[in-house]
Coordinates of C-alpha atoms and ligand atoms in Angstrom, one line a residue:
X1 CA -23.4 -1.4 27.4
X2 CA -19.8 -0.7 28.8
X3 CA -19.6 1.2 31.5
X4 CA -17.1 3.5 33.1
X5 CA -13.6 1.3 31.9
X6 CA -9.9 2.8 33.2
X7 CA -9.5 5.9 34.7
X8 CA -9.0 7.8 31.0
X9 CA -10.0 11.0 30.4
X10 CA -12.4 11.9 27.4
X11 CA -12.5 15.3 25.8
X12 CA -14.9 15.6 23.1
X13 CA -14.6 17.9 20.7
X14 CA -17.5 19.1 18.4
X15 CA -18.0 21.7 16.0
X16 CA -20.5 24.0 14.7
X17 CA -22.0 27.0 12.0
X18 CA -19.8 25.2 9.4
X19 CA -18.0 22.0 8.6
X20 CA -13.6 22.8 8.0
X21 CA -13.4 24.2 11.2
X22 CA -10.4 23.3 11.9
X23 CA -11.3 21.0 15.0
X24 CA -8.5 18.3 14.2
X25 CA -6.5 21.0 14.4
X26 CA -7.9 22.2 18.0
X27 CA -8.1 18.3 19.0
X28 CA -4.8 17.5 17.6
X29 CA -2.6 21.2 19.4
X30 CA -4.8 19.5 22.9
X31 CA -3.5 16.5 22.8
X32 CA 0.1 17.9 21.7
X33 CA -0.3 19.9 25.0
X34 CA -1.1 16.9 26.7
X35 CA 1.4 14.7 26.1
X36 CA 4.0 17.9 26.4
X37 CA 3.3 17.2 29.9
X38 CA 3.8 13.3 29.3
X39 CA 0.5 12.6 29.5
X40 CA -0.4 9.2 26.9
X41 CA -2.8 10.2 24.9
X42 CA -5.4 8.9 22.2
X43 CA -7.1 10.5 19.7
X44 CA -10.4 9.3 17.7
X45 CA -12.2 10.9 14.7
X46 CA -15.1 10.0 14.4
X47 CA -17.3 10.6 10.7
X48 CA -20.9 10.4 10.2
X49 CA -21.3 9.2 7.2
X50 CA -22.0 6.0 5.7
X51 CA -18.9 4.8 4.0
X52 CA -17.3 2.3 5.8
X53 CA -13.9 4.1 5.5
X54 CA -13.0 6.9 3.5
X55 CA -10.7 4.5 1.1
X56 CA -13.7 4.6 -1.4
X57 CA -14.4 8.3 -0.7
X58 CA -12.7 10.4 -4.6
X59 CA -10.4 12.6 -2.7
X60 CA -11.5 15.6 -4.2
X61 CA -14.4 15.2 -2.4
X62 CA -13.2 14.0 1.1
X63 CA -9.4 15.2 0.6
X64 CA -6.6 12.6 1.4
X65 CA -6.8 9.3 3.0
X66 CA -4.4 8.7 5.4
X67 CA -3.0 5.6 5.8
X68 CA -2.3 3.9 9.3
X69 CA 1.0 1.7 10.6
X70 CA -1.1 -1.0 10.5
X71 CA -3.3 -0.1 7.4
X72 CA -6.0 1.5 8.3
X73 CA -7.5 4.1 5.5
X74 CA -8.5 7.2 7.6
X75 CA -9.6 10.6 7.6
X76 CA -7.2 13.4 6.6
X77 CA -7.6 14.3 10.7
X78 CA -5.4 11.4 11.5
X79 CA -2.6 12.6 9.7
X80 CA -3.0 15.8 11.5
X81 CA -3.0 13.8 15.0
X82 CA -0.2 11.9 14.0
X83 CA 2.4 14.8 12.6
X84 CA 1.3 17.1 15.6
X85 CA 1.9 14.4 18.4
X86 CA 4.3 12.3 16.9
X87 CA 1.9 9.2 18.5
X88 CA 1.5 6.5 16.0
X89 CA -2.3 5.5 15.8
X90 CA -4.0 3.0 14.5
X91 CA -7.3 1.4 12.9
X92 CA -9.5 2.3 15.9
X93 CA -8.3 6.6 15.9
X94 CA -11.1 6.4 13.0
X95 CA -15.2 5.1 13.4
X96 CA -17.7 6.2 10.9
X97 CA -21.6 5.7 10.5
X98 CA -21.2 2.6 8.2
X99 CA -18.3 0.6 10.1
X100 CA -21.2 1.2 13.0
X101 CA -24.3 0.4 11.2
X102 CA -23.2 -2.5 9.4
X103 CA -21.6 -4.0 12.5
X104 CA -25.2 -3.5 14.3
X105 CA -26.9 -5.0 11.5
X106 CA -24.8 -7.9 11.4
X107 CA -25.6 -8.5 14.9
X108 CA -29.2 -7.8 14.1
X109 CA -28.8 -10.8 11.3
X110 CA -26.8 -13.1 13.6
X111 CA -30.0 -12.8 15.8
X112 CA -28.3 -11.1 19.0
X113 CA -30.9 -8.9 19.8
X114 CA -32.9 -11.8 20.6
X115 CA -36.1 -10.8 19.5
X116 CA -36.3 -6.8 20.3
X117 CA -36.9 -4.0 18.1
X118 CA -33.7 -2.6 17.0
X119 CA -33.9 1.3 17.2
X120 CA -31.6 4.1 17.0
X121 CA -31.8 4.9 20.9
X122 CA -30.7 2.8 22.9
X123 CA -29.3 0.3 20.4
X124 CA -27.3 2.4 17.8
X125 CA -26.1 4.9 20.1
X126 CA -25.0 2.0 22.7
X127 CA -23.0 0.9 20.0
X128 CA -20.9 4.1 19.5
X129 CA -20.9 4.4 23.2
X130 CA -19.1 0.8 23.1
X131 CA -17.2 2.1 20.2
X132 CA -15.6 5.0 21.8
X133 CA -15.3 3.3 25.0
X134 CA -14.1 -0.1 24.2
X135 CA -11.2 1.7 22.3
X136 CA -9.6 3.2 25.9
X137 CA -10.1 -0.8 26.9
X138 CA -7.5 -2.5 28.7
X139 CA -5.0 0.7 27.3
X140 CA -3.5 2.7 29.6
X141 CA -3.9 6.2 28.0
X142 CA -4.6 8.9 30.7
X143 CA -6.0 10.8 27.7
X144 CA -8.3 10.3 24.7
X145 CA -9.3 13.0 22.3
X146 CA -12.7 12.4 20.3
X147 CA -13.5 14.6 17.5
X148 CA -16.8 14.7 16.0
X149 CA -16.7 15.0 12.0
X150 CA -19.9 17.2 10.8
X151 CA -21.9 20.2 12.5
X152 CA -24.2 19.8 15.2
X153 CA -27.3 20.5 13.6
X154 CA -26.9 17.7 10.9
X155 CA -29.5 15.0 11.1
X156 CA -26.8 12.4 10.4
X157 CA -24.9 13.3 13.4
X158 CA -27.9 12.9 16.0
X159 CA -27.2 9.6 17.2
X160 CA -23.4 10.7 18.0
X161 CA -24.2 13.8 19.6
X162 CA -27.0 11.4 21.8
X163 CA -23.7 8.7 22.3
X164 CA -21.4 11.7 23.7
X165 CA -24.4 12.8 26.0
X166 CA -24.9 9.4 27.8
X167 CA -21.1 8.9 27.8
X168 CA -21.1 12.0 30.1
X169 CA -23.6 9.7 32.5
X170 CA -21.9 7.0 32.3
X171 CA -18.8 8.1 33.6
X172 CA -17.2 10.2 36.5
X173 CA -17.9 14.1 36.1
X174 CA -14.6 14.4 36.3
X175 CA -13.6 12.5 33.3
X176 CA -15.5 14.0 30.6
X177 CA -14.9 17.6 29.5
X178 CA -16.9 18.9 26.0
X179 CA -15.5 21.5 23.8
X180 CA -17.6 22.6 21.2
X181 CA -16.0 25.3 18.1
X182 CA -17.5 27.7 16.3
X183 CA -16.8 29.9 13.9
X184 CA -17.6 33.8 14.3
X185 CA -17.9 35.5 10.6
X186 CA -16.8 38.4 9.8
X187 CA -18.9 40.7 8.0
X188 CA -16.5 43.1 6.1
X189 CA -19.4 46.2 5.7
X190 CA -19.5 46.7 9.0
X191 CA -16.3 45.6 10.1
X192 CA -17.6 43.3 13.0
X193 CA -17.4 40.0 13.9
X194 CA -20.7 38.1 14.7
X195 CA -22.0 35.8 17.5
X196 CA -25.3 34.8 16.7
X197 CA -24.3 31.8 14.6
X198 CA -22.3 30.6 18.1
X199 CA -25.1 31.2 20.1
X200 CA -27.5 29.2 17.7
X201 CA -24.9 26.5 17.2
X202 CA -24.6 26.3 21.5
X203 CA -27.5 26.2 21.9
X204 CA -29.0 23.0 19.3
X205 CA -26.1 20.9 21.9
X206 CA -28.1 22.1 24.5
X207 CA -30.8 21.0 23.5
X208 CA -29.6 17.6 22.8
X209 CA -28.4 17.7 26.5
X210 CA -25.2 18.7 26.0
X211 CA -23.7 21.9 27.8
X212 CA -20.1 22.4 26.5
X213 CA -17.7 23.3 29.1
X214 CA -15.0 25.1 27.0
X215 CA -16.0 27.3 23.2
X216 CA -13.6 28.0 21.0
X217 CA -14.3 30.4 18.4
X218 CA -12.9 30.5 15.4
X219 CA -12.3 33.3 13.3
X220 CA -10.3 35.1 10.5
X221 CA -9.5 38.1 12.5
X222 CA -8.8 39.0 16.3
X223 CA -11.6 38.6 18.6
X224 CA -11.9 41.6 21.0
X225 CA -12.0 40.1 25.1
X226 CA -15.8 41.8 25.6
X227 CA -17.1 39.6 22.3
X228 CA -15.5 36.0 24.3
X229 CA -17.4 37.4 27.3
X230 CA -20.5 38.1 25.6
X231 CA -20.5 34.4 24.0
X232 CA -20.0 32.8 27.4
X233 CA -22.8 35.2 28.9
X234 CA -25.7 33.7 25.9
X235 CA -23.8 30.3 26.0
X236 CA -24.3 30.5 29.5
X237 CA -20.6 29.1 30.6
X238 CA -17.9 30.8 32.3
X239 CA -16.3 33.6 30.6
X240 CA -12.5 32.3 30.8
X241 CA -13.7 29.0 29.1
X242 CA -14.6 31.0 25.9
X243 CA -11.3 30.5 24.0
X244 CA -10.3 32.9 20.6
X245 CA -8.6 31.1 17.9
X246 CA -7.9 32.9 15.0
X247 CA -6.6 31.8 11.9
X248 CA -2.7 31.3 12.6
X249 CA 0.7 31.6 10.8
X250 CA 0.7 27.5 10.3
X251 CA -1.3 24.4 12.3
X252 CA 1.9 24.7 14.3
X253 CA 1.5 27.7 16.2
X254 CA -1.8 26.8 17.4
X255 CA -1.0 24.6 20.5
X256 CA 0.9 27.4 21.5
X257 CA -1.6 29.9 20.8
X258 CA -4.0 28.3 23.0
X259 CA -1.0 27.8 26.0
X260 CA -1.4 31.2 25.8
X261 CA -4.9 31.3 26.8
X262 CA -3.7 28.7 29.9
X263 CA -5.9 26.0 28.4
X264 CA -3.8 23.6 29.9
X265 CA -4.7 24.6 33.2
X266 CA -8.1 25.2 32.5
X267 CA -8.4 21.9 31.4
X268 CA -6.2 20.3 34.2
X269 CA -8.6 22.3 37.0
X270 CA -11.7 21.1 35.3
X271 CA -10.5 17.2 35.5
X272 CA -9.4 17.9 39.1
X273 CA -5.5 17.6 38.2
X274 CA -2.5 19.4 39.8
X275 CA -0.7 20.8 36.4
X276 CA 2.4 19.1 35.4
X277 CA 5.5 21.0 33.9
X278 CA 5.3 20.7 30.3
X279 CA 8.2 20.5 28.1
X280 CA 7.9 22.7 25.3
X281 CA 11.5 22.7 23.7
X282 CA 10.7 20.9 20.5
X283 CA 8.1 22.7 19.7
X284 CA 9.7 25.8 20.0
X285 CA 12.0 24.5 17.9
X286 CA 9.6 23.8 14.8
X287 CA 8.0 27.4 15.5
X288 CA 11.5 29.0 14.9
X289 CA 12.1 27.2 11.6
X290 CA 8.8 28.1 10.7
X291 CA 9.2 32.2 12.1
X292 CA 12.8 32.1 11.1
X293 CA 13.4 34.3 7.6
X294 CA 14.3 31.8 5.2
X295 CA 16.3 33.9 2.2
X296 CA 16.6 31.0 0.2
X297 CA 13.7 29.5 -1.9
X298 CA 13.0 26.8 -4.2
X299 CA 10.2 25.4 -6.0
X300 CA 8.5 22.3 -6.0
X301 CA 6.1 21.3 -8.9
X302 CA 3.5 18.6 -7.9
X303 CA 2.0 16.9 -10.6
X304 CA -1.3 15.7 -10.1
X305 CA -4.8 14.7 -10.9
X306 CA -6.6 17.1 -8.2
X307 CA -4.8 20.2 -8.0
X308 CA -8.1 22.3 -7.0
X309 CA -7.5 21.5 -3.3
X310 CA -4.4 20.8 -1.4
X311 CA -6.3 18.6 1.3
X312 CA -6.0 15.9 -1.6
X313 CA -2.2 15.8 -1.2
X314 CA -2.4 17.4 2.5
X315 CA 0.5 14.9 4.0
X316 CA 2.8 15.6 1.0
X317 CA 2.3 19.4 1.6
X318 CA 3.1 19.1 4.6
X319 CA 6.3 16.7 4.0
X320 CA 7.4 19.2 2.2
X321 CA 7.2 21.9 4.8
X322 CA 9.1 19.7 7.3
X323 CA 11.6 19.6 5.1
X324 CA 12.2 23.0 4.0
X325 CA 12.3 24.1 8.0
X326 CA 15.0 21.3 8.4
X327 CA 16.9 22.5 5.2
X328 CA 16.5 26.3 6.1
X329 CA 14.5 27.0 3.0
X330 CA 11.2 28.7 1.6
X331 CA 9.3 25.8 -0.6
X332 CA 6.7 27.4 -3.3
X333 CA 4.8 24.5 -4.0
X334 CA 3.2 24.6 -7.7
X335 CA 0.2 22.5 -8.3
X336 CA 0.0 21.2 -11.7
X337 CA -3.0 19.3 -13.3
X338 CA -1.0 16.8 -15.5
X339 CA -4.3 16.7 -17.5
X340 CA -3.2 20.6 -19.0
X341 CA 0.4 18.9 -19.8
X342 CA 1.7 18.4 -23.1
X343 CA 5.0 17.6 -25.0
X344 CA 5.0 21.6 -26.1
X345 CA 4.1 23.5 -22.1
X346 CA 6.4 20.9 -20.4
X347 CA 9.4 22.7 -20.4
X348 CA 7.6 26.2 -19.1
X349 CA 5.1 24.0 -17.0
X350 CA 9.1 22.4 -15.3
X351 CA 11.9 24.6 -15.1
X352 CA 15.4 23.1 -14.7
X353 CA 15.7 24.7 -11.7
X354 CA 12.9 23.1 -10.2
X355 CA 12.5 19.8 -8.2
X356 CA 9.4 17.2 -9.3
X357 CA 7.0 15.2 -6.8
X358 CA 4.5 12.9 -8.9
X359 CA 1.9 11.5 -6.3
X360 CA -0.1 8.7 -6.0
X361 CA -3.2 8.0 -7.6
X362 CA -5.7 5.5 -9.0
X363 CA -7.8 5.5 -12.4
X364 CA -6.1 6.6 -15.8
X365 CA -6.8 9.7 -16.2
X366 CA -4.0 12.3 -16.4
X367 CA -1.7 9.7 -16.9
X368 CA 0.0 10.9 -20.2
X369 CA 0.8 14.3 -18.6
X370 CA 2.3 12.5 -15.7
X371 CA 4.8 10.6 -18.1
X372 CA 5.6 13.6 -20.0
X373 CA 6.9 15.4 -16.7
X374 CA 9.0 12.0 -16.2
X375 CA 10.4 12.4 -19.9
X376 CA 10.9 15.4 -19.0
X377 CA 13.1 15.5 -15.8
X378 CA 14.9 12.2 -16.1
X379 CA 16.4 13.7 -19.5
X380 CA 17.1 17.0 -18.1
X381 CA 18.2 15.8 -15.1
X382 CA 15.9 17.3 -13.3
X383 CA 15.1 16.1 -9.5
X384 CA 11.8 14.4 -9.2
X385 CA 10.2 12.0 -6.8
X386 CA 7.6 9.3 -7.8
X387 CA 5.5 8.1 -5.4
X388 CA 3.8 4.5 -5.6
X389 CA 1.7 5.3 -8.7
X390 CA 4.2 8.2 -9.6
X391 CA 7.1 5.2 -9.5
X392 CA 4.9 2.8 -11.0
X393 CA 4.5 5.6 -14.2
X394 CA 8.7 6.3 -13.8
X395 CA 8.9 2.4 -14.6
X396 CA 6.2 2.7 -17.9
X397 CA 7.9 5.9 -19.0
X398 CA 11.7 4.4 -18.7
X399 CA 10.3 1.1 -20.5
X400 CA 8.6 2.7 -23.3
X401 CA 11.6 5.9 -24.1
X402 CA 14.7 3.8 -22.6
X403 CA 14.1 0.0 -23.2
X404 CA 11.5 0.9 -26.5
X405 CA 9.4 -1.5 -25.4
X406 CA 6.3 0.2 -27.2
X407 CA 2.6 0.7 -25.6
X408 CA 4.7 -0.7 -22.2
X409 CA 2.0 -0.1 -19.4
X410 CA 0.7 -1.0 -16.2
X411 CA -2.3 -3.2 -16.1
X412 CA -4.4 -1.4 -14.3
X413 CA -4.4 1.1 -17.8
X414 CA -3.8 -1.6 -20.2
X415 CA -5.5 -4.7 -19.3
X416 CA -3.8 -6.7 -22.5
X417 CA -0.8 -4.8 -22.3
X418 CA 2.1 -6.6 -24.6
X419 CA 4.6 -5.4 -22.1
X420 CA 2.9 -5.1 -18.2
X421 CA 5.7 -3.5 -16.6
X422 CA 3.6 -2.9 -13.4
X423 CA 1.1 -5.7 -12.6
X424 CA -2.0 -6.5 -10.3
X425 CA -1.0 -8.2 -6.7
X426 CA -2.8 -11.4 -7.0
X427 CA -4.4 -11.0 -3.5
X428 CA -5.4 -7.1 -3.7
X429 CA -7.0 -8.3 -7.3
X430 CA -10.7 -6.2 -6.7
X431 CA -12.3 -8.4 -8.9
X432 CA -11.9 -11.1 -7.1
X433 CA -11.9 -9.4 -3.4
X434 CA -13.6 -7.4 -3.6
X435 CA -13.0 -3.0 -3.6
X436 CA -12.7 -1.8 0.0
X437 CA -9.9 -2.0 1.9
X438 CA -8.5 -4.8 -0.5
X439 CA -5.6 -3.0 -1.1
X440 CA -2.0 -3.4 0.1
X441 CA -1.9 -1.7 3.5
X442 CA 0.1 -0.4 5.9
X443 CA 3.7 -0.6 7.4
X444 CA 6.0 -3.1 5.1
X445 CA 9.5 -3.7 5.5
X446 CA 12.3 -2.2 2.7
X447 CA 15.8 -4.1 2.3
X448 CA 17.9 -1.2 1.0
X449 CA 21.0 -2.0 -1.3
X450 CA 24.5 -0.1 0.6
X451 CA 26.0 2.0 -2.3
X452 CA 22.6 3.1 -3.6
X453 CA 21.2 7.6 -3.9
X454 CA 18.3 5.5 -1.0
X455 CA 20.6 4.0 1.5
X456 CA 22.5 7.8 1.5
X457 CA 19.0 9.4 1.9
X458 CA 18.0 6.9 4.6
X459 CA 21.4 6.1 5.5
X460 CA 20.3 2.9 7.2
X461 CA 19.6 -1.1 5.1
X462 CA 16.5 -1.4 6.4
X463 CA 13.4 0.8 6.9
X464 CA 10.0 0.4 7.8
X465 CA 7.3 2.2 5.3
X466 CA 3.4 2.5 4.7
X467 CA 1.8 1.1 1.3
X468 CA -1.6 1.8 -0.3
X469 CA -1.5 -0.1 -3.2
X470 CA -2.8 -2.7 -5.5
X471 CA -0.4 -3.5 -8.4
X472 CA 3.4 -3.9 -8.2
X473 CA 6.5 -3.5 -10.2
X474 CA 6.9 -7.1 -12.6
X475 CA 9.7 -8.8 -11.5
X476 CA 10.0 -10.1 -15.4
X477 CA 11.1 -6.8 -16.2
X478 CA 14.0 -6.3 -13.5
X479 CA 17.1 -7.6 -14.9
X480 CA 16.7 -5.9 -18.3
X481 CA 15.4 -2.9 -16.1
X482 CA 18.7 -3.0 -14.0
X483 CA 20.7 -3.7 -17.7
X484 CA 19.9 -0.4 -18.5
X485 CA 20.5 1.8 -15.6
X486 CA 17.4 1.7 -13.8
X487 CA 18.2 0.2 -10.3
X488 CA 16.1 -1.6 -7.8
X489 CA 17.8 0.0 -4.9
X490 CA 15.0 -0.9 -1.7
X491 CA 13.2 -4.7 -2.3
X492 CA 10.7 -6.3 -0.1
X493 CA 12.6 -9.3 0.9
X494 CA 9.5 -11.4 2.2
X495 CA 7.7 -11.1 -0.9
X496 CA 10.2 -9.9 -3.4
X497 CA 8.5 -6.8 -4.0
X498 CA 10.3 -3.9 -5.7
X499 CA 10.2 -0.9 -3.4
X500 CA 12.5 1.7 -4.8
X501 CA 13.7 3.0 -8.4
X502 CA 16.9 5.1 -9.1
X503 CA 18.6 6.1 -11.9
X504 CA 22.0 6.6 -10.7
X505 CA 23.3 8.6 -13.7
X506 CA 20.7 11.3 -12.7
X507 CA 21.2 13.5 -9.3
X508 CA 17.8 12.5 -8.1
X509 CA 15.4 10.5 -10.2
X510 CA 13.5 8.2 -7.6
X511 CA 10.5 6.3 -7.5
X512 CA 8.9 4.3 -4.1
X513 CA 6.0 2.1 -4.3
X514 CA 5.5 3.3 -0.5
X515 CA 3.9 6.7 0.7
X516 CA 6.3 8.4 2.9
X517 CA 4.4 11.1 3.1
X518 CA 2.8 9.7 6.3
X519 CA 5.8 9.0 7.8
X520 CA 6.7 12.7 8.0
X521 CA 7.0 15.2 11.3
X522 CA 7.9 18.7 11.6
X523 CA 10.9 18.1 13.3
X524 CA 11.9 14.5 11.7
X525 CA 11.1 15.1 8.0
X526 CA 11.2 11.7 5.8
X527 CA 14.3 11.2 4.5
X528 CA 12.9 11.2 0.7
X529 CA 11.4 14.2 0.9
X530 CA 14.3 16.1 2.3
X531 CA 16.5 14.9 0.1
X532 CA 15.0 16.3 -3.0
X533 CA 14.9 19.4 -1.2
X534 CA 18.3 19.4 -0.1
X535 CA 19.3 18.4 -4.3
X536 CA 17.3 21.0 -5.2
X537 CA 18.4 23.8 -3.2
X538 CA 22.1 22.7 -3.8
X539 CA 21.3 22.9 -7.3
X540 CA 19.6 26.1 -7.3
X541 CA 22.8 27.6 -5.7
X542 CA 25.5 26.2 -8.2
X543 CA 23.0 28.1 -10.9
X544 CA 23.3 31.3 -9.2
Ligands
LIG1 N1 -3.2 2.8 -8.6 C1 -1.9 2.3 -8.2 C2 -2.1 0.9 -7.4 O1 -3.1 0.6 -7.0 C3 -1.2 3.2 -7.3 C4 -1.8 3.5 -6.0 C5 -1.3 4.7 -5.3 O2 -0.7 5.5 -5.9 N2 -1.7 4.8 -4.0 O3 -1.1 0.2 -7.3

């Protein structure tokens, strides 16, 4: 088993009474704090269950996967780490159950246990103790962040909870500080919030040996000073390390929020650290976009397959935030299930005044509706962005109404397809590789053409995106694509992969095979996003 490695810092972060806590959030404002203070910081998720990544996970049951620089399919969490502290993680910011059991069973085939019974204490917990530990390894981060997916409670999450415990033997006092969150409900009748679900929750960690050092409750209301003090008294840890965090105005405010409760020193004391200055100047700045009275306001319809939660598109939703506080504008974002779309609603369902984001996706469902909206706005030039499977369905719809090329599709609907105008990658082909993370991952390179609606939006020849994708615009298709309007304005010059679609003739009718949605901060929003913002609100004022 490793033992104590560098002189990082852990802070675990756990969570209780319910899952959707809102502990990335919590994990993701502390390490924001941190590294306000230039502290270099980590963060880890790690998830319970059994999947070895959420990439096989349907997103309306699990919410987004966010892709990594170096392509990595993660929890949603990551994206919230990433856009909060601009750090750029990686593969090993996410562990679940199944990357961990099914590296211990390997070992266990490969005959390294040399002959002992392989049990869930010591051998499965040593391995997420190696798991969280070998990840700080030779790194020189003064802080990493672990959150723990789940509730304490859950069965599954035992031998993590038994992991954090021996981590806090393992190393120094000093470098290990728990934070468990908890969520207080408020019972409308009586008009009170209530602790018993905290206490309960405190004390099944306790029992697994476990005695948090900082609580935060969460709750949907303010939380009177006597009700902290009464949670730290059953909880049995010091009153000013019970922390209130009440729902707040956006994720944004929350770091601040809990500077206002001096965490930072708190947490500084409790790791025996003289408290640097912190710089807090560009956060400040996002929270006055965000306070700031926008007048203006546009509207933004997604189209999409799940449209019942917006934790399926959560890094779009927030792309588009950052760039209505960079444009000075209110965004209403619509969700639209392109399944209730039809040739009649379309024009109620997209008003010219609108701007159009078609997401990715996989599977052919909803698919029709999607190339309706496309119809739609590239002949009433209306602004719309496609992204990867939203530019794939820009290049079916442009072959099928523009080139009549009739039943055009991409393979992935259309197997036999006469015309495949967006084809399978030979090397992500699942068939033959198999289904999880087969796909094309991660950060790719984009030549951008100079006079091209993408190099003005990026305003540079070449960027760096990330991809999570399997099929690919046909190359076959590009000359009598580009014949007719439809330019290939960003290639991939390794592999000659087509990266971005414009149609010049329109103000904004753009597809990328990339997802630059992950790309996105609140105080550098990506360029494509902001500039169908920017169109639309220009647009919206020449109407008035
Ligand atoms: N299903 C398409 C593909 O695999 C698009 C994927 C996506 O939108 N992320 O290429």
């Amino acid at each position: 088993m490793k033992t104590a490695t560098n002189k990082t810092k852990f802070i675990f972060v756990t969570g209780g009474v319910v899952s959707s806590l809102g502990k990335g959030t919590i994990a993701a404002s502390i390490a924001r704090l941190l590294k306000n203070s230039k502290n270099k910081v980590f963060l880890q998720k790690i998830d319970p269950y059994l999947n070895v990544d959420p990439g096989t996970i349907s997103p309306a049951q699990h919410g987004e996967v966010f892709v990594t620089q170096d392509g990595a399919e993660t929890d949603l969490d990551i994206g919230h780490y990433e856009r909060m502290t601009n750090v750029e993680l990686n593969k090993y910011s996410n562990i679940t159950a199944g990357k961990i059991y099914s590296r211990l069973i390997e070992d266990e085939r490969q005959g390294k246990f040399l002959g002992q019974t392989v049990q869930v204490i010591p051998h499965l917990s040593s391995s997420i103790v190696n798991a969280i530990l070998g990840t700080v390894e030779k790194k020189d981060y003064d802080y990493m962040i672990v959150e723990i997916g789940g509730t304490v409670g859950d069965i599954e999450l035992d031998p993590f909870i038994e992991a954090l415990r021996e981590i806090g033997l393992l190393l120094d006092k000093k470098q290990v500080l728990y934070i468990h969150t908890v969520l207080l409900p408020y019972l409308p009748i009586t008009k009170e919030l209530k602790t018993k679900p905290a206490q309960h929750s405190t004390r099944t960690l306790n029992q697994q040996g476990i005695h948090p050092n900082f609580i935060m409750c969460r709750s949907s209301v303010p939380i009177e000073k006597e009700l902290l003090s009464k949670i730290a008294f059953f909880c049995n840890i010091k009153k000013e390390n019970v922390f209130a965090c009440e729902d707040a105005k956006s994720i944004y405010h929350v770091p601040l929020f809990l500077e206002n409760q001096d965490i930072m020193l708190k947490i500084y004391n409790h790791f025996k650290v003289r408290k640097p200055v912190a710089e807090f100047k560009d956060f400040n700045n996002i929270i006055s976009f965000i306070d700031n009275d926008k007048t203006k306001k546009i509207k933004i319809v997604l189209v999409g397959k799940y449209t019942e939660s917006s934790d399926t598109y959560l890094s779009i939703c927030e792309s588009i935030k950052h760039s209505g506080f960079a444009a000075e504008v209110n965004v209403e974002l619509k969700m639209v299930n392109s399944d209730s779309i039809n040739e009649e609603n379309i024009g109620e369902i997209i008003s010219s005044h609108y701007g159009v984001i078609i997401p990715g996706g996989f599977g052919d469902r909803g698919i029709d509706g999607k190339i309706i909206a496309i119809k739609h706005c590239r002949e009433n030039n209306i602004p719309i962005l496609g992204i990867c499977l939203g530019m794939q369905l820009m290049a079916v719809e442009f072959a099928r109404n523009v080139l009549n090329l009739k039943n055009a599709n991409s393979t992935e609907f259309d197997a036999h397809t006469q015309y495949p105008i967006i084809n399978i990658l030979e090397e992500c082909d699942d068939k033959k590789v198999g289904h999880g993370g087969t796909l094309r991952l991660g950060n790719f390179n984009c030549e951008i053409k100079s006079d091209t609606q993408a190099f003005k939006i990026y305003n540079n020849n070449n960027i760096t995106e990330r991809h999570r994708h399997r099929y690919e615009f046909n190359n076959d298709f590009r000359e009598q694509f580009e014949d007719n309007g439809l330019v290939c304005s960003g290639i991939n010059t390794e592999n000659q992969l087509v990266e971005i679609l414009e149609l010049p003739k329109n103000n904004f009718f753009i597809g990328c095979q990339f997802h630059p949605e992950f790309k996105s901060r609140p105080n550098t929003p990506s360029p494509l996003f902001y500039g169908l913002i920017e169109i639309v609100k220009k647009q919206n004022h020449l109407k008035e």
